[in-house]
Tab-separated table of C-alpha atoms in Angstrom:
chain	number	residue	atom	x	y	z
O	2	UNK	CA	0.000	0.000	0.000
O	3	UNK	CA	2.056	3.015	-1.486
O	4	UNK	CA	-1.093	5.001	-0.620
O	5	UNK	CA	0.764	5.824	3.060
O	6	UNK	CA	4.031	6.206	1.967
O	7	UNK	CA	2.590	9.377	-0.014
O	8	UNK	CA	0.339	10.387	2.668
O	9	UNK	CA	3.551	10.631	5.328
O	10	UNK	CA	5.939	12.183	2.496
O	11	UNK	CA	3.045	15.091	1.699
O	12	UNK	CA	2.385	15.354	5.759
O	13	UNK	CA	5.824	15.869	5.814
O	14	UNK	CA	6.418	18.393	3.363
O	15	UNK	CA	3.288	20.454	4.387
O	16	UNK	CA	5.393	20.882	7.798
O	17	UNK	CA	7.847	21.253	6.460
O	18	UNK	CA	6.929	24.453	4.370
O	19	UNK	CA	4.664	25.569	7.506
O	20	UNK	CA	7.509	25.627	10.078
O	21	UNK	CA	9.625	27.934	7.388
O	22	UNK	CA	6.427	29.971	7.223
O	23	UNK	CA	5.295	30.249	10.514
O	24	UNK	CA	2.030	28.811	9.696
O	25	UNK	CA	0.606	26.486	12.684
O	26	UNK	CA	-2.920	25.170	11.449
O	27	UNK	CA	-3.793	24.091	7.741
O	28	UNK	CA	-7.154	23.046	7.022
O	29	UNK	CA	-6.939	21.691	3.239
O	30	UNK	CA	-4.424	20.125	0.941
O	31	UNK	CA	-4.944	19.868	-2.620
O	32	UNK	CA	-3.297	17.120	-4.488
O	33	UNK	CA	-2.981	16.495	-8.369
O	34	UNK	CA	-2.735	12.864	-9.173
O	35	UNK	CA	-1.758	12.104	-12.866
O	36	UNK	CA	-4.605	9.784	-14.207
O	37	UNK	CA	-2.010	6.883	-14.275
O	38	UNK	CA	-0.895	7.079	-11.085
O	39	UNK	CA	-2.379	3.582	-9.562
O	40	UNK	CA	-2.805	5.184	-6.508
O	41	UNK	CA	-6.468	3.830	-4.815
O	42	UNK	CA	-8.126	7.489	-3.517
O	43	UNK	CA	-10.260	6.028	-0.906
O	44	UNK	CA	-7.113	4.118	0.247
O	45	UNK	CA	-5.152	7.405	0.495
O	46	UNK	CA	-7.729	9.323	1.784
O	47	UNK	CA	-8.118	6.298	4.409
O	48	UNK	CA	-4.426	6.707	4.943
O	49	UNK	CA	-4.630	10.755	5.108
O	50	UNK	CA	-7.260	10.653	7.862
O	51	UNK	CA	-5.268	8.438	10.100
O	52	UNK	CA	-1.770	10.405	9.376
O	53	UNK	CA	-3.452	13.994	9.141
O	54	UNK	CA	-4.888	13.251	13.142
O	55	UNK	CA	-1.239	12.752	14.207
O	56	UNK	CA	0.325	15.486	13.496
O	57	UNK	CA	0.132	19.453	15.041
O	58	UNK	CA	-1.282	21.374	11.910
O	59	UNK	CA	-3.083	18.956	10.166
O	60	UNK	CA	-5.691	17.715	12.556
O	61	UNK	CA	-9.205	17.492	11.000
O	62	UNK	CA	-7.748	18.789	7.420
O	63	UNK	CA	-8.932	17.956	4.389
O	64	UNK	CA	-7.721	16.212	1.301
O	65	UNK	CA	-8.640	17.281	-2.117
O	66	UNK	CA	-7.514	14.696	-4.814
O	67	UNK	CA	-7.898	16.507	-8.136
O	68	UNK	CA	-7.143	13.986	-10.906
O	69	UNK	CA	-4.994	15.386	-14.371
O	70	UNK	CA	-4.535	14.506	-17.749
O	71	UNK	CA	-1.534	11.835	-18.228
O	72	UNK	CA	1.454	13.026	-17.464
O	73	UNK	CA	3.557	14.623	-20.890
O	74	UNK	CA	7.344	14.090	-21.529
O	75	UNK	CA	9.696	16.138	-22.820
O	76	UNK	CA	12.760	14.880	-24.182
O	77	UNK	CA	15.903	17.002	-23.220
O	78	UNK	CA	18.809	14.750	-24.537
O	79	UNK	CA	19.731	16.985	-27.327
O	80	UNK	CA	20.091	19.834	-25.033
O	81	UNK	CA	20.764	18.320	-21.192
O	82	UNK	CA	22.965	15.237	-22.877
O	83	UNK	CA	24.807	17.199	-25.473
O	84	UNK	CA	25.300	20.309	-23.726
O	85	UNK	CA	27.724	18.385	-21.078
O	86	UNK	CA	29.951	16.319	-23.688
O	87	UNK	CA	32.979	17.407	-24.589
O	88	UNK	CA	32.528	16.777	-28.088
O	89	UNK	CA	30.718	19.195	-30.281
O	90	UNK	CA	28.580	17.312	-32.896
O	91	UNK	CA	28.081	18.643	-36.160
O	92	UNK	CA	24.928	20.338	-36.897
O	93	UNK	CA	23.525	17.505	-39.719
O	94	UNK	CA	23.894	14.980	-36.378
O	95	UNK	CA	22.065	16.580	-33.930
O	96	UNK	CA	19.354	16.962	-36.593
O	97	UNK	CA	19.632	13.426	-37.753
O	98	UNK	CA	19.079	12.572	-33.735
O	99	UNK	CA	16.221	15.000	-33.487
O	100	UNK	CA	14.920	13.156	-36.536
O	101	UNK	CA	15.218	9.936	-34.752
O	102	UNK	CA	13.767	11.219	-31.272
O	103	UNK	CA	10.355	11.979	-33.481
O	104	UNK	CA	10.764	9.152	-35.024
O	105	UNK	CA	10.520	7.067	-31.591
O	106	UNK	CA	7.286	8.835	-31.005
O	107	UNK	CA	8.628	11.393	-28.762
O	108	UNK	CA	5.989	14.528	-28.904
O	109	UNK	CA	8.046	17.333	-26.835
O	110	UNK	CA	11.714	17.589	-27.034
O	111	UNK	CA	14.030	20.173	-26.444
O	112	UNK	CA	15.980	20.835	-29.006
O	113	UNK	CA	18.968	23.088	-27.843
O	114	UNK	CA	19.515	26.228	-25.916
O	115	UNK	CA	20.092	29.929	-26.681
O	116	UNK	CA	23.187	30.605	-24.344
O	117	UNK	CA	25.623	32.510	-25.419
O	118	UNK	CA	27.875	30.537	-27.265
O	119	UNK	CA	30.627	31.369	-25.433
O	120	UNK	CA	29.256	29.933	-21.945
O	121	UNK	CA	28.151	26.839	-24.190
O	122	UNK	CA	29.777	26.037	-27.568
O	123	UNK	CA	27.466	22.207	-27.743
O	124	UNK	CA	24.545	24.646	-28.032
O	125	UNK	CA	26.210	27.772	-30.058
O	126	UNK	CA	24.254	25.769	-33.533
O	127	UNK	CA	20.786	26.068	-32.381
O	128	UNK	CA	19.370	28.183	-34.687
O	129	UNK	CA	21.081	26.426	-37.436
O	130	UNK	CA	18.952	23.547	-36.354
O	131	UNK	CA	15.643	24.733	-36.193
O	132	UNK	CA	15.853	26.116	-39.335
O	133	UNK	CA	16.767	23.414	-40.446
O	134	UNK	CA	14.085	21.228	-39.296
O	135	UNK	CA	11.364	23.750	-39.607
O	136	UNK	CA	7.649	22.661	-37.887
O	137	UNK	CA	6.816	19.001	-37.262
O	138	UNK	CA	3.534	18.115	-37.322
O	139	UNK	CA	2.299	16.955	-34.183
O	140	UNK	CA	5.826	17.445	-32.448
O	141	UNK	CA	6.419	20.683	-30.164
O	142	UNK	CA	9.787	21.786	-30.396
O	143	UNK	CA	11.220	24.556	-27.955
O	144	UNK	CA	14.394	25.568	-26.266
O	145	UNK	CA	15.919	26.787	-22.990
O	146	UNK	CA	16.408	30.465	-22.898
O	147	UNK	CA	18.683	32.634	-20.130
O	148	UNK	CA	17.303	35.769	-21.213
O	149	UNK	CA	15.496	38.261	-23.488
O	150	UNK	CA	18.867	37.828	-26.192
O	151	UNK	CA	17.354	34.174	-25.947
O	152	UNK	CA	14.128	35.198	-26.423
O	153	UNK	CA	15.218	37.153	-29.659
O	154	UNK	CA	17.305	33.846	-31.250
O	155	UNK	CA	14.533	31.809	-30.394
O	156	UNK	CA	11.550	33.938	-32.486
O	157	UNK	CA	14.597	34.797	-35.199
O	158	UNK	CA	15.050	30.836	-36.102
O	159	UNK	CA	11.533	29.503	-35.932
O	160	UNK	CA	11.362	28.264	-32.713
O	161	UNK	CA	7.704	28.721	-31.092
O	162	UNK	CA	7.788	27.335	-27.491
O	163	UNK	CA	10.710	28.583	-24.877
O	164	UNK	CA	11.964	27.753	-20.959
O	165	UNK	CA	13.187	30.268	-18.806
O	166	UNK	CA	16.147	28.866	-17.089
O	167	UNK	CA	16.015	30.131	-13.107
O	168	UNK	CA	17.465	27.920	-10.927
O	169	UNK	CA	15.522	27.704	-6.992
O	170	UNK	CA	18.987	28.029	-5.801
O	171	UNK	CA	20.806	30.967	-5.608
O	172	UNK	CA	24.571	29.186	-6.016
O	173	UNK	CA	23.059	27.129	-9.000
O	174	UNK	CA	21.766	30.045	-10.551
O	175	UNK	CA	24.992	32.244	-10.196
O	176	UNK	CA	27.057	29.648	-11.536
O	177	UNK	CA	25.082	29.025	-14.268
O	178	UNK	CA	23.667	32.161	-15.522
O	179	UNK	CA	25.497	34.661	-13.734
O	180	UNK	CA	23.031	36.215	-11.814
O	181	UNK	CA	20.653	35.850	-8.685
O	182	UNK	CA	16.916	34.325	-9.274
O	183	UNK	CA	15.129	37.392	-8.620
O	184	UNK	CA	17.756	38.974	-11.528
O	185	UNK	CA	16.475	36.635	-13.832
O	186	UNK	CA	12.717	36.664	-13.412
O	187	UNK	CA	13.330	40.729	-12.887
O	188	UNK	CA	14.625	40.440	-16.590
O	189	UNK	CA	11.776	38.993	-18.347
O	190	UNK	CA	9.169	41.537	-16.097
């Protein structure tokens, strides 16, 4: 019965978040549940009834299960996978892969990045490869962006769907964008 092992790991993280906010009584928790998730509701809500009386803040709360759409994937390998190798593949490849990825039914993927080329040569041939590729029917395409510059390669090649890249942590995000969180989302304000 996985049904309690979520119950405890969302009681936990409820506390969790409460203690940092100085927050001592919750009455409801919402939780999405991906329509293939397996999990039995009236197991976890069972489960949540018996957990929820436990703890300090959650006595007597409630439990909203909202059930969403199946889950979608995005494939990042051309972008996460290549962006780390030493190697820089030629253009013609990383289309060729992209080619294959849609091929394998894949119905997201992320194609690349628009860094500066400098901070990441693997991705520095982006635009070359949207272009290059164009629209696929029944295939989003998009691309990690740092910044408005990103923004600007992104709608100059083709590409229609972007990410902004902010990083939760503040050492994460200085090391890889060169600037705090609130700098980047202050940037695209």
């Amino acid at each position: 019965m996985h049904e309690l092992g979520i119950v405890f790991h969302i009681i936990r993280t409820v506390e969790d978040v409460a203690k940092e906010n100085h927050v001592a009584r919750i009455q409801r928790v919402t939780l999405q549940l991906g329509e293939v998730s397996g999990v039995v509701e009236s197991y976890l809500q069972d489960c949540w009834k018996w957990a929820a009386a436990k703890s300090e803040i959650l006595p007597g709360a409630a439990l909203t299960v909202e059930q969403i759409p199946a889950i979608t994937l995005c494939e990042v390998g051309l972008r996460d996978g290549l962006q780390n190798e030493k190697t820089i593949l030629p253009t013609q490849e990383k289309i060729d892969l992209l080619h294959g990825l849609v091929d394998a039914g894949f119905k997201v993927i992320e194609v690349g990045s628009f860094m500066h080329p400098k901070a990441v040569p693997q991705m520095a041939d982006t635009d070359e490869v949207f272009k290059a590729v164009g629209q696929i029917p029944g295939v989003e395409l998009r691309a990690l962006i740092p910044n408005l510059r990103g923004v600007q390669r992104a709608v100059d090649c083709g590409c229609k769907k972007v990410k902004l890249n902010v990083s939760a942590s503040r050492q994460h995000n200085l090391k890889n964008l060169n600037m705090t969180p609130e700098q980047s989302v202050a940037g695209f304000a």
